[in-house]
Amino acid sequence: MGKWRKSLTFVLLFVCISSLVGCSRTKIVDKLSIVHIFGFDIDDNGEVIGTALFPEYTHSKSSTKIHYLQEKSDAVALLSPRMGTHTSTPVELAKIRVIVIGNEFAKTGIRDVVDRLLVQPQIATNIQIAVSTHSAEETLKTFKKQGDLTLADQIKHNMTGQLIPRMNLHVFLNHFYGEGLDPYVPMLTIDEEDKLQVDQVGIFKDDKLKLHLNVRETFIFSILEDFRTQATYEVDYDHEDRKENIIIQGFRSKKSWEWIKNKEQLNLKLDLIWSITDRPERFDLENPDDIKVIKELIEKNVKNDTDKLLDTFKEKGVDPIGIGNIIRSQDRNWDEKSFYEQYPSLPINVDVHLEIIHSGLQG
């Protein structure tokens, strides 16, 4: 009986202590300025400018009272402590949802931010990192006017709708530190109505932004990176002295890469399953001959666009697809330095096969 009472007393004591710790932790969190969006720029003297947005109450991401802080320092690690001198509570970065890099800073090089902040254990790897076509300061000020802190949701919506590939800080860091591949991020811009919008994809080489893809390039890049791409693709062509177009929606894609070592040639096979959403009335989707013509038109356009995008990547010296890593997995003698010296002239043969579904006739 004595042992039973001692055990019961110990259990009750443990529960009470746990409850007190939980309450104490809640009180501490309530006394923090929890940053949701953090932006980075660089000034003319090389100092890093940090800009932060956080709600007045930690439980609200749509509070009408969004606070704005800005500080500068020659060391990234000093930004949040300096911001804390302007607030009545400590600035906490552990709950950041989006990192925004200003355009000039992204082109200059962001290694210091990556090495000294983004790899810290308190920063979750499922957050979003994005680059703006403007400064991070201007971007965050514009977003603050919208009265909410849902930028992460806006970026994820574009990924869920398959307008851009799925990505987050985890993907970025894998590409940043990995061999044979380069990182990429969502791009942000400010539209004509002074609102923030997702603007396709930006490609880095090492720690510098090198390329901003347009809509068509982003679509092709997406089918090479994410089999779930469901964005729309338009095929324009001439028919009897007039312009016509076919609009297709992606459904699923499958890619296979083959390295022909003795020829030093890479083969890419793309198997696409798409549906036609609009086409000229002269095409009958119940007619196999018309379906064949449409398929050939689309396959030709996709191949041409893929060739152009791969050539652009080679010309700019960027490898977001990870072609180096693909060849490394098939060639035990692969060497990163020698590979990227030859990368601009690497022959890549693209073969496209399309299956049309949900358009009146499968083919």
PDB file of N, CA and C in Angstrom, residues 170-183 206-207:
ATOM      1  N   HIS A 170      13.375  23.161 -47.397  1.00  0.00           N
ATOM      2  CA  HIS A 170      14.044  21.854 -47.445  1.00  0.00           C
ATOM      3  C   HIS A 170      14.567  21.561 -48.853  1.00  0.00           C
ATOM      4  N   VAL A 171      13.715  21.773 -49.859  1.00  0.00           N
ATOM      5  CA  VAL A 171      14.123  21.561 -51.252  1.00  0.00           C
ATOM      6  C   VAL A 171      15.258  22.521 -51.617  1.00  0.00           C
ATOM      7  N   PHE A 172      15.112  23.780 -51.204  1.00  0.00           N
ATOM      8  CA  PHE A 172      16.136  24.786 -51.508  1.00  0.00           C
ATOM      9  C   PHE A 172      17.488  24.383 -50.936  1.00  0.00           C
ATOM     10  N   LEU A 173      17.522  23.974 -49.667  1.00  0.00           N
ATOM     11  CA  LEU A 173      18.792  23.622 -49.028  1.00  0.00           C
ATOM     12  C   LEU A 173      19.413  22.383 -49.655  1.00  0.00           C
ATOM     13  N   ASN A 174      18.588  21.400 -50.031  1.00  0.00           N
ATOM     14  CA  ASN A 174      19.112  20.211 -50.705  1.00  0.00           C
ATOM     15  C   ASN A 174      19.810  20.586 -52.009  1.00  0.00           C
ATOM     16  N   HIS A 175      19.195  21.487 -52.762  1.00  0.00           N
ATOM     17  CA  HIS A 175      19.788  21.920 -54.028  1.00  0.00           C
ATOM     18  C   HIS A 175      20.969  22.867 -53.794  1.00  0.00           C
ATOM     19  N   PHE A 176      20.910  23.639 -52.721  1.00  0.00           N
ATOM     20  CA  PHE A 176      21.967  24.609 -52.429  1.00  0.00           C
ATOM     21  C   PHE A 176      23.272  23.911 -52.053  1.00  0.00           C
ATOM     22  N   TYR A 177      23.180  22.916 -51.184  1.00  0.00           N
ATOM     23  CA  TYR A 177      24.375  22.236 -50.694  1.00  0.00           C
ATOM     24  C   TYR A 177      24.705  20.953 -51.462  1.00  0.00           C
ATOM     25  N   GLY A 178      23.770  20.458 -52.278  1.00  0.00           N
ATOM     26  CA  GLY A 178      23.994  19.204 -52.982  1.00  0.00           C
ATOM     27  C   GLY A 178      24.913  19.353 -54.182  1.00  0.00           C
ATOM     28  N   GLU A 179      25.489  18.229 -54.600  1.00  0.00           N
ATOM     29  CA  GLU A 179      26.334  18.213 -55.792  1.00  0.00           C
ATOM     30  C   GLU A 179      25.490  17.944 -57.026  1.00  0.00           C
ATOM     31  N   GLY A 180      25.810  18.631 -58.109  1.00  0.00           N
ATOM     32  CA  GLY A 180      25.163  18.343 -59.379  1.00  0.00           C
ATOM     33  C   GLY A 180      23.781  18.932 -59.548  1.00  0.00           C
ATOM     34  N   LEU A 181      23.455  19.998 -58.817  1.00  0.00           N
ATOM     35  CA  LEU A 181      22.155  20.648 -58.960  1.00  0.00           C
ATOM     36  C   LEU A 181      22.196  22.040 -58.343  1.00  0.00           C
ATOM     37  N   ASP A 182      21.292  22.910 -58.793  1.00  0.00           N
ATOM     38  CA  ASP A 182      21.225  24.292 -58.319  1.00  0.00           C
ATOM     39  C   ASP A 182      19.841  24.587 -57.749  1.00  0.00           C
ATOM     40  N   PRO A 183      19.764  25.514 -56.774  1.00  0.00           N
ATOM     41  CA  PRO A 183      18.480  25.815 -56.130  1.00  0.00           C
ATOM     42  C   PRO A 183      17.571  26.702 -56.973  1.00  0.00           C
ATOM     43  N   ASP A 206      24.862  28.611 -57.423  1.00  0.00           N
ATOM     44  CA  ASP A 206      25.463  28.756 -56.102  1.00  0.00           C
ATOM     45  C   ASP A 206      24.532  29.637 -55.257  1.00  0.00           C
ATOM     46  N   ASP A 207      24.996  30.815 -54.825  1.00  0.00           N
ATOM     47  CA  ASP A 207      24.152  31.648 -53.961  1.00  0.00           C
ATOM     48  C   ASP A 207      23.630  32.895 -54.661  1.00  0.00           C
TER      49      ASP A 207
END
